Coordinates of C-alpha atoms and ligand atoms in Angstrom, one line a residue:
X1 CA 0.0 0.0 0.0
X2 CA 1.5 3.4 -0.9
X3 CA 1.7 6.2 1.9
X4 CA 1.5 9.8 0.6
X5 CA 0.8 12.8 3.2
X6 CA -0.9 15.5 0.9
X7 CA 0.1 19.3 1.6
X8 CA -2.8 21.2 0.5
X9 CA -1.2 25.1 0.2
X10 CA 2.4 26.1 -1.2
X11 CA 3.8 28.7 0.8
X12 CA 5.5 28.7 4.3
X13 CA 3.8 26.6 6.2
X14 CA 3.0 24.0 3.3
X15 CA 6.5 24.2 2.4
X16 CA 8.1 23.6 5.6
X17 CA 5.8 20.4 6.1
X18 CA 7.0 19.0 3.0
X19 CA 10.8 19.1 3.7
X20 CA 10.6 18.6 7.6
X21 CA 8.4 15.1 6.3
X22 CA 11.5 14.2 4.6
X23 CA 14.0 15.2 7.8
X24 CA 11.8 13.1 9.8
X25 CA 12.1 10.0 8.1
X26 CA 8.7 9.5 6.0
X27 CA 9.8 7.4 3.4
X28 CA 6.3 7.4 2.0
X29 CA 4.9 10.1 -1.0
X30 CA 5.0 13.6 -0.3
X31 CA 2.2 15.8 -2.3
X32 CA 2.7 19.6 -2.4
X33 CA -1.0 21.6 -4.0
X34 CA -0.2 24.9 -4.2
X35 CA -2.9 27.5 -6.8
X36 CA -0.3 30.0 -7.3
X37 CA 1.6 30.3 -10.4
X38 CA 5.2 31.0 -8.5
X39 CA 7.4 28.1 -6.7
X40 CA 7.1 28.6 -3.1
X41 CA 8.4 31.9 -1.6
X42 CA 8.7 34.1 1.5
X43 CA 5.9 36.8 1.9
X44 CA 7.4 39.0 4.7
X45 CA 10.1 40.5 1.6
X46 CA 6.9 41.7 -0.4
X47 CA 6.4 44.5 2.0
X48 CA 9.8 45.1 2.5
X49 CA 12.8 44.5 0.1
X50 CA 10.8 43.1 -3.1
X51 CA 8.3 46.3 -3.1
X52 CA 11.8 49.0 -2.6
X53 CA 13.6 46.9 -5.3
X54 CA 16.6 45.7 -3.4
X55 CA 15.3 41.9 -3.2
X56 CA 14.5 40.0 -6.7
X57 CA 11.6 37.3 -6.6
X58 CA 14.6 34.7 -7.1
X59 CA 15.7 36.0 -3.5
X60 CA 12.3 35.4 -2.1
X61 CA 12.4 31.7 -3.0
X62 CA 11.8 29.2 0.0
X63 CA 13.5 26.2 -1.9
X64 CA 15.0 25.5 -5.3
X65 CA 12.6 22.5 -7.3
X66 CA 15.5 21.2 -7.7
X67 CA 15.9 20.8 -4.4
X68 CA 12.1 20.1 -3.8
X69 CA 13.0 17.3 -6.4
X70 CA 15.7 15.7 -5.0
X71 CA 14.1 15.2 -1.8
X72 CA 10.8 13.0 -4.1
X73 CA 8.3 15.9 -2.9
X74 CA 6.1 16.2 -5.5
X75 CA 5.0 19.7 -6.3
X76 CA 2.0 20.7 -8.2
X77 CA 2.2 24.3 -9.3
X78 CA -0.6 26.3 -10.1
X79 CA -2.9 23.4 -9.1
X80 CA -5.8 24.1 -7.1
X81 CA -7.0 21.2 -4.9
X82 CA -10.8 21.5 -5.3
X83 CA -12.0 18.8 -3.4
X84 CA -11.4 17.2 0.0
X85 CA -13.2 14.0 0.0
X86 CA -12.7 12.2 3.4
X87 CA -15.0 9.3 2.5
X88 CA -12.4 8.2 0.0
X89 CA -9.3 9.9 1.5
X90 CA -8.8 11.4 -2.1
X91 CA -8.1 15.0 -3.2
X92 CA -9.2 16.1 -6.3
X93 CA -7.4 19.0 -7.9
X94 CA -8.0 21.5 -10.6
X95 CA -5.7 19.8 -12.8
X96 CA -8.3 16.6 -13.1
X97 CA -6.1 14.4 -11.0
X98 CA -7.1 13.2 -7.9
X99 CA -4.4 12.3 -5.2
X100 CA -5.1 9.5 -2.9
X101 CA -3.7 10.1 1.3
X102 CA -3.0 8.6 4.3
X103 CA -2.5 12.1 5.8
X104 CA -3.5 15.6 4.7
X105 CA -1.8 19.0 6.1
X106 CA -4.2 22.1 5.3
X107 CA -2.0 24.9 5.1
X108 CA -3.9 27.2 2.8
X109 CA -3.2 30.5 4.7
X110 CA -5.2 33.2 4.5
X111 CA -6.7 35.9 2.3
X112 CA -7.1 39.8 2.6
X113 CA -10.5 40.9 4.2
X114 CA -12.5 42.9 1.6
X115 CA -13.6 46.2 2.1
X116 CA -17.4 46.1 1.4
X117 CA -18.4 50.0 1.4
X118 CA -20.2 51.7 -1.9
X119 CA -17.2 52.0 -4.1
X120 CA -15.2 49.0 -3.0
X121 CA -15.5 47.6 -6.5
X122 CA -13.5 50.4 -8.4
X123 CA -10.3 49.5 -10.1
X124 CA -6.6 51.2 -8.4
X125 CA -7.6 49.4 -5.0
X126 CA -4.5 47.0 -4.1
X127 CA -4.2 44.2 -1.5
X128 CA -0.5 43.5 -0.6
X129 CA -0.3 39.1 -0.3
X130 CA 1.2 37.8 -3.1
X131 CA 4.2 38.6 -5.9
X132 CA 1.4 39.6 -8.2
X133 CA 0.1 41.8 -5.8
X134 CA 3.2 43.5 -5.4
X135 CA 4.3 43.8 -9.0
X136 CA 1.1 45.5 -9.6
X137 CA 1.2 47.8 -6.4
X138 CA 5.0 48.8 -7.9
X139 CA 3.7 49.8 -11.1
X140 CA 1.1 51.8 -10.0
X141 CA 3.5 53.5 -7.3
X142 CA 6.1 55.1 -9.7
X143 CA 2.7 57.1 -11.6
X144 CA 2.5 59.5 -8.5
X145 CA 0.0 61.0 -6.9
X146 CA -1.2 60.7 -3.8
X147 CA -1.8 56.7 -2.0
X148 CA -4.2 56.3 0.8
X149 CA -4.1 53.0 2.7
X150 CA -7.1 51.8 5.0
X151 CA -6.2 50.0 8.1
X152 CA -3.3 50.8 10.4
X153 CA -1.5 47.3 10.9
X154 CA 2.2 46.3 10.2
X155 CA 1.5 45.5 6.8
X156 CA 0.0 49.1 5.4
X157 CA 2.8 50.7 7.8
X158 CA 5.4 48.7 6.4
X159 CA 4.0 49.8 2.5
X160 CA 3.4 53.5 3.8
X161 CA 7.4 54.4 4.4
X162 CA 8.1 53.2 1.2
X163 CA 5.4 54.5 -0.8
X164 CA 6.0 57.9 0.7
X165 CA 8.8 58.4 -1.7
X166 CA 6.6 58.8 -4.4
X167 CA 4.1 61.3 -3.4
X168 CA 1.7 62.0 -0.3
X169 CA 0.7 59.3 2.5
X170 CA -2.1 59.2 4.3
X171 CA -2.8 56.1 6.7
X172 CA -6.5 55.7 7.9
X173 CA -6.9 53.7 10.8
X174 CA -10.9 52.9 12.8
X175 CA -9.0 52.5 16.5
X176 CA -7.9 55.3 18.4
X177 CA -3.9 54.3 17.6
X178 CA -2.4 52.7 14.9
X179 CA -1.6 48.7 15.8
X180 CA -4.3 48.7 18.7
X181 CA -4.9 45.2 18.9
X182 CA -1.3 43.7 18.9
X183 CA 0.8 46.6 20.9
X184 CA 1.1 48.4 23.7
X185 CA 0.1 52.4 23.0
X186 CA 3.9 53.0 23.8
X187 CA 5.3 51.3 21.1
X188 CA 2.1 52.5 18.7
X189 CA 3.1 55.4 19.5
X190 CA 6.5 55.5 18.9
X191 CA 6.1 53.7 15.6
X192 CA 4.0 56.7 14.9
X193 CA 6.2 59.7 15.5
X194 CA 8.7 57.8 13.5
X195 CA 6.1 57.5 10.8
X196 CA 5.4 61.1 10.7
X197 CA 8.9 62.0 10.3
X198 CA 8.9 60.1 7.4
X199 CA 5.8 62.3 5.7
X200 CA 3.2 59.7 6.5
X201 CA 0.2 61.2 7.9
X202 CA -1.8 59.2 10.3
X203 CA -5.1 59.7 11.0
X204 CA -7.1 57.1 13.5
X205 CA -10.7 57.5 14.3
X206 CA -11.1 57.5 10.8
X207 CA -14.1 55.1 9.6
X208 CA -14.3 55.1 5.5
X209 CA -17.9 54.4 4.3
X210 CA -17.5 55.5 0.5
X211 CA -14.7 54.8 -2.0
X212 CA -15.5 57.7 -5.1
X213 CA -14.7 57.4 -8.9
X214 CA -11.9 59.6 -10.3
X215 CA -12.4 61.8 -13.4
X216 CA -9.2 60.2 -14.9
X217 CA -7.1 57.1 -13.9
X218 CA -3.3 57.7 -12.9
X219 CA -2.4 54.5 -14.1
X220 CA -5.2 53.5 -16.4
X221 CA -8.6 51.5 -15.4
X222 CA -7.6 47.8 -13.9
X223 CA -10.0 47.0 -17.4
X224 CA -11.9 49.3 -20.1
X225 CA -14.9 49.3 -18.1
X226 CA -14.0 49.6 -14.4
X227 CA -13.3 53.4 -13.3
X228 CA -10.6 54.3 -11.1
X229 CA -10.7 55.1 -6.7
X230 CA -10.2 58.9 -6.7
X231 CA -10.7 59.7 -3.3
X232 CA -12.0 57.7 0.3
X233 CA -15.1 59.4 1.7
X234 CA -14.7 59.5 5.7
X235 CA -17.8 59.3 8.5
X236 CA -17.4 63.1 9.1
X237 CA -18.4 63.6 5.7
X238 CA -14.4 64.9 4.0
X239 CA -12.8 63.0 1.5
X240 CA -9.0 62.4 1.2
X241 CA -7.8 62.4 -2.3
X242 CA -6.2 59.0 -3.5
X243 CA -4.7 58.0 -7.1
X244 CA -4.8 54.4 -5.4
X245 CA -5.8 52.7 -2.1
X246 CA -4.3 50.0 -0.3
X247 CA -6.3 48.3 1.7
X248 CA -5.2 46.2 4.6
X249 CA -7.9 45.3 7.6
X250 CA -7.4 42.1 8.2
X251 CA -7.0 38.7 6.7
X252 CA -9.7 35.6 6.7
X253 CA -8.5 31.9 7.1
X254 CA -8.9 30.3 3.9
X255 CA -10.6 27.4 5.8
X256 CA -13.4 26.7 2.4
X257 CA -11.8 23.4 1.7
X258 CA -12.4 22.3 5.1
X259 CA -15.8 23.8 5.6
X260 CA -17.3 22.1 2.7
X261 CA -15.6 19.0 3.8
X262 CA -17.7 18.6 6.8
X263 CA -14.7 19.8 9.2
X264 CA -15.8 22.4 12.3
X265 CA -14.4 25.6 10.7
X266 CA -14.9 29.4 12.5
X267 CA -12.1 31.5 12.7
X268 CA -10.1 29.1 10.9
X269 CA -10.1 25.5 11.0
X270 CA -10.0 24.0 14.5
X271 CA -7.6 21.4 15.5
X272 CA -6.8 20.5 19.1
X273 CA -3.6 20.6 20.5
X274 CA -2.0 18.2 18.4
X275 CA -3.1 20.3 15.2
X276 CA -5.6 17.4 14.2
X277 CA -9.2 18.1 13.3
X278 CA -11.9 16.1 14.5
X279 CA -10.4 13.9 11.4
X280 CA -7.6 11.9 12.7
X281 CA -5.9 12.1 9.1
X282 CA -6.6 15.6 8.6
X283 CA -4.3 18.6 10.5
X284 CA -4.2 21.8 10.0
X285 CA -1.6 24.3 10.5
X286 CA -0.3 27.9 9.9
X287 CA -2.6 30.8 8.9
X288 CA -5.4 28.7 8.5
X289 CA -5.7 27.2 11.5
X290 CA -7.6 27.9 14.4
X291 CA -5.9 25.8 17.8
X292 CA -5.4 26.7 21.4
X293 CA -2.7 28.6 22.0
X294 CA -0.6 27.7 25.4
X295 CA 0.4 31.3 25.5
X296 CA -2.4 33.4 24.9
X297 CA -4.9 31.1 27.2
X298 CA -7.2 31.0 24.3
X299 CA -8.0 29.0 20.4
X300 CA -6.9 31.4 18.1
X301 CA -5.1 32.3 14.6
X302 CA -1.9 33.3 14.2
X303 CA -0.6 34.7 11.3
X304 CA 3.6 34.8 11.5
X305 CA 6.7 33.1 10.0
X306 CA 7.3 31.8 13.2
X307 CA 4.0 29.9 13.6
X308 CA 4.0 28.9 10.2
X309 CA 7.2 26.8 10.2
X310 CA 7.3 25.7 13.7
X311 CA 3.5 24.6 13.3
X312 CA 4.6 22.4 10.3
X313 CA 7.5 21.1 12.1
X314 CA 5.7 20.2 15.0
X315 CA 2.9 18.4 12.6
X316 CA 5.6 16.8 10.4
X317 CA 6.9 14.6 13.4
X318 CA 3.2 13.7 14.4
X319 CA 2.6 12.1 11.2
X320 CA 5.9 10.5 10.6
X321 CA 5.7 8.7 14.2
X322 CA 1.6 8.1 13.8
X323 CA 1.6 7.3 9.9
X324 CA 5.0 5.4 9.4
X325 CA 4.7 1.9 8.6
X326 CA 5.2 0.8 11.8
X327 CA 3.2 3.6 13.3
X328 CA -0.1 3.3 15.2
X329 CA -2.9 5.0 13.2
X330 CA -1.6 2.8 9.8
X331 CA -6.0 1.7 10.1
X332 CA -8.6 4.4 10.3
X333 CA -9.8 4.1 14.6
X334 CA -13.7 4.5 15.7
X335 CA -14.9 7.8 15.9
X336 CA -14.9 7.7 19.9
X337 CA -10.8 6.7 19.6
X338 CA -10.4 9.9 17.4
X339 CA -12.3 12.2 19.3
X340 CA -10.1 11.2 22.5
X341 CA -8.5 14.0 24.3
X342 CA -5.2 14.6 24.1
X343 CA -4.0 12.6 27.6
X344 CA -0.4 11.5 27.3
X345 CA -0.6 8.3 26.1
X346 CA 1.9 7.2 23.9
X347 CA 0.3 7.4 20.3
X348 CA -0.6 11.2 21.2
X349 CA 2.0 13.3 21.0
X350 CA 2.8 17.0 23.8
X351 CA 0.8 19.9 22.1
X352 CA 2.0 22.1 20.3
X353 CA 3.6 25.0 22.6
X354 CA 6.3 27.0 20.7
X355 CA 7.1 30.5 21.8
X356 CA 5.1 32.7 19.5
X357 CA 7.4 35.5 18.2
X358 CA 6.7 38.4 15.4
X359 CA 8.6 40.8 13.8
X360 CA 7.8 43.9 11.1
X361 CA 10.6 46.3 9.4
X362 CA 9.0 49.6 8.9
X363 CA 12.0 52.2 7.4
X364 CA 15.1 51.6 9.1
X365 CA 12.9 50.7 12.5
X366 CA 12.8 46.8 13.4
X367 CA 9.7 46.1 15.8
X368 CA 10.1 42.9 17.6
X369 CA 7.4 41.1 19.7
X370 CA 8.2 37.8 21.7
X371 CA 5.1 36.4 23.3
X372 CA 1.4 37.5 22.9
X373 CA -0.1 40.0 24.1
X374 CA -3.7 41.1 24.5
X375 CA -5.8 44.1 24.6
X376 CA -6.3 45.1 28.1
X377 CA -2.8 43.7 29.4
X378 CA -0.6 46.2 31.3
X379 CA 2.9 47.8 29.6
X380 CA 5.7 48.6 31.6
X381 CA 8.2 50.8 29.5
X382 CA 11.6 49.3 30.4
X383 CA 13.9 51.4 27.9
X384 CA 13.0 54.2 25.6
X385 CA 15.8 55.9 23.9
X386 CA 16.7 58.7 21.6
X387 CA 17.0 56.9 18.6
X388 CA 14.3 55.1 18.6
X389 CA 15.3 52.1 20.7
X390 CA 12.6 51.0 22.9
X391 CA 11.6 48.0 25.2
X392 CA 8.2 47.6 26.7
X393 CA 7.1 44.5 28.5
X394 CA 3.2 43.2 28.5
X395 CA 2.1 41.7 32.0
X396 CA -1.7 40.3 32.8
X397 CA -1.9 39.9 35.9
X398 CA 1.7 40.6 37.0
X399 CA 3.3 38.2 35.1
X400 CA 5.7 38.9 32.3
X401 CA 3.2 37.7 28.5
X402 CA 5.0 39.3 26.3
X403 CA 8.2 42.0 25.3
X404 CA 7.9 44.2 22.5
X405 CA 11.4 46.2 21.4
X406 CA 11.8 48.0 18.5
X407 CA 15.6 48.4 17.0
X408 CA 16.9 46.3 20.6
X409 CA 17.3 42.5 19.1
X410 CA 19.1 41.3 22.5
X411 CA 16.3 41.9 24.7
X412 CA 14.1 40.3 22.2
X413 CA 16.1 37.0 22.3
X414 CA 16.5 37.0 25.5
X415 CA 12.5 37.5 26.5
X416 CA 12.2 34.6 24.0
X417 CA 14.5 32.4 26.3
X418 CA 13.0 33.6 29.0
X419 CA 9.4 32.4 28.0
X420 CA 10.5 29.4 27.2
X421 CA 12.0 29.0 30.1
X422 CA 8.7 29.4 32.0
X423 CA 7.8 26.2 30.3
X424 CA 3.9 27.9 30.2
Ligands
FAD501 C1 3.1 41.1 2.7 C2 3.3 40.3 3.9 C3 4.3 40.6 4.8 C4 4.4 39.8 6.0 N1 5.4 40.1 6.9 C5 5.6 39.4 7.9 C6 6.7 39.7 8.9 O1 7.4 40.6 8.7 N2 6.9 38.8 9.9 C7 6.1 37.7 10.1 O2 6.3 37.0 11.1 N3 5.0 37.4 9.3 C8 4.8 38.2 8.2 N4 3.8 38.0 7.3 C9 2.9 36.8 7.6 C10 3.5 35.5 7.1 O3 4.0 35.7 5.8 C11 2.3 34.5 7.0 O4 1.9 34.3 8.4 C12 2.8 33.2 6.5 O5 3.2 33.3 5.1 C13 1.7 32.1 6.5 O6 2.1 31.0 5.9 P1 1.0 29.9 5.4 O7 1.7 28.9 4.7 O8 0.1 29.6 6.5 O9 0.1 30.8 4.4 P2 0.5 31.3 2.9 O10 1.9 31.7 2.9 O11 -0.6 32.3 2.6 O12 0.3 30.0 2.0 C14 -0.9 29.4 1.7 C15 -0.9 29.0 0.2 O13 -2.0 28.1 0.0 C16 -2.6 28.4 -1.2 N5 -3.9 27.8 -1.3 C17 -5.0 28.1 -0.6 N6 -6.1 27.3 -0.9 C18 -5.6 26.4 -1.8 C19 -6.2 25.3 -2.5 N7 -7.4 25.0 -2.3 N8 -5.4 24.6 -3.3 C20 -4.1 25.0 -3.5 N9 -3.5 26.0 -2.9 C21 -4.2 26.7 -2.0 C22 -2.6 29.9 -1.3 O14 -2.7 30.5 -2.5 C23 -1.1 30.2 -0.7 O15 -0.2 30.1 -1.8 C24 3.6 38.7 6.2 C25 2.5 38.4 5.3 C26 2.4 39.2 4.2 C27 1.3 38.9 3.2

């Protein structure tokens, strides 16, 4: 009988799973789905190097297909798996085929939130996740004028430096402080006075409700027949001029597959501890995936580098020891074996528990957050120098969740130590 795990998603966490299969010791097939039209890259450069120019998409590359060859993982490019049939244990992709598993990793990530005010259809409106994205974004940059982003978050912050170079910024944020849900107003803040010294105007409080039509696209309607964003209507009636909007509010799992599948999905698809759905042979893992998180005290998403790969590390062990030849789930169990809590027995492996960790580059300031912290939790400003090197620590209930620096990588690696350390 053959033995394939199928990787359903192409990009970190997908990607990860695939090689850390092989550095585990699966001997068995290795399937790698991904619907994009690029080999496997790195998104964190596309706000950064790859949108100023001084990274190439070569550079961005997770791993040659040479490489990805050598190692018998078999990649499917552009291939969109459409299908995930649990009766049969099949996947049926785009591409007419249909892949038989013994184990499936969902690691389809997650897509921008749309903006759905009047308007929100107009053409010159970008979203900043993949290469495409980004090439387009970058063409439409070097025509001038003035770019308005909705959504104060690390990704329109870390576009807004770099798009102030070309003409006026203006960042509109809902919250009362840019980054509200993630960091601690002293750190917003700071990130904000360095933002304005940069010529990127900040404005929070600022709800859109209308996107308006422009006389005459900057860069040319997106097609013949779609007009161009000219300007973002605001709740207190004013308008702020835009030759293009980027939008960035948020991202939604892309948990569809799983949904239709009959898995629990909300927030993201929810796995337990282990990463496993209710579906023994089903686990999901990165931006998609919805599972209780040691350090926050709560089930939730996280969307990082960090959680991506060690997420598919982690799972990649699981399935080598439970799916191996000699492993103990080689025969589908009763439905009351797979809905079994995680106790400690031998065939269930710790849960996951990795120290989240986070960073974003805006301009020549590094942010750095070890830990998570949550709205409400307390800040305690350890360092805050001229320069721009800062170091606030996050405490609920007196104890130490979380350290945020910005340009102060030693503390950062040494909260991370520390955390661990606390063995939460
Ligand atoms: C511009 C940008 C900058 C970022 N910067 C940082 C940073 O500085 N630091 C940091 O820690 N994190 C950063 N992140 C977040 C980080 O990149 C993500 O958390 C990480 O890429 C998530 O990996 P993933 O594999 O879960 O999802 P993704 O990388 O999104 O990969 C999922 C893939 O699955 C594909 N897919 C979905 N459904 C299907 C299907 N049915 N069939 C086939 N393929 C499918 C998708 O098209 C996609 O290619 C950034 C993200 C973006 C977009």
């Amino acid at each position: 009988m053959t033995r394939d795990v199928v990787i359903i998603g192409a990009g970190q966490a997908g990607l990860t799973a695939a090689v850390s299969l092989r550095e585990r010791g699966w001997t068995g097939g290795i399937h790698l789905i991904g619907d994009e039209a690029h080999d496997p890259y790195q998104r964190p450069p596309l706000s950064k190097g790859y949108l100023s120019g001084t990274e190439s998409a070569l550079d961005l590359l997770l791993r040659a297909p040479e490489a990805l060859e050598r190692d018998g993982i078999t990649q499917h490019r552009g291939v969109r798996a459409e299908e995930l049939d649990r009766s049969e244990s099949v996947v049926r992709l785009s591409s007419g085929r249909s892949v038989t598993y013994t184990a499936v990793i969902l690691a389809t990530g997650s897509a921008p939130r749309r903006l759905t005010v009047p308007g929100s259809e107009l053409g010159g409106i970008h979203s900043v996740r993949t290469i495409v994205d980004v090439d387009a974004l970058r063409a439409d940059l070097a025509h001038g004028g003035p770019t308005v982003f909705i959504g104060g978050g690390f990704l329109n912050l870390e576009v807004a430096v770099e798009a102030a170079k070309f003409g006026p910024v203006t960042v509109l944020e809902r919250g009362s402080q840019i980054l509200g849900r993630v960091l601690s107003p002293a750190a917003a803040a700071a990130l904000a006075g360095y933002h304005a010294e940069k010529g990127v105007d900040i404005r929070c409080e600022a709800r859109v409700v209308a996107l308006t039509a422009a006389s005459q696209c900057a860069a040319g309607p997106d097609s013949p027949h779609v007009p161009c964003v000219g300007g973002v209507t605001l709740a207190d009636g004013s308008i702020v001029p835009a030759a293009r909007v980027v939008l960035a509010i948020g991202a939604e799992p892309r948990d569809e597959l799983a949904r239709a599948s009959g898995l629990e999905t909300g927030g993201g698809v929810v796995v337990r501890g282990d990463l496993r759905t209710a579906d023994e042979r089903v686990y999901a893992i990165g931006d998609c995936a919805r599972f209780p998180s040691t350090y926050a005290g709560t089930e939730m998403r996280v969307e990082s580098v960090q959680n991506a790969t060690d997420q598919a590390r982690y799972v990649a062990g699981v399935i080598a020891a439970r799916f191996s030849e000699t492993g103990p789930f080689t025969e589908p169990r009763s439905e009351a074996q797979q809905r079994a809590p995680l106790t400690g027995a031998s065939d269930v492996p710790a849960p996951y528990r990795e120290v989240p960790w986070f960073w974003s580059t805006q301009g020549d300031r590094r942010l750095q957050i070890a830990g998570i912290a949550m709205p409400g939790d307390d800040a305690r400003v350890l360092l805050d120098e001229p320069g721009g090197k800062l170091v606030v620590e996050r405490l609920r209930a007196g104890e130490v969740v979380a350290v945020e620096t910005i340009n102060a990588p030693g503390p950062h690696m040494r909260a991370r130590r520390a955390l661990a350390s606390y063995g939460l």
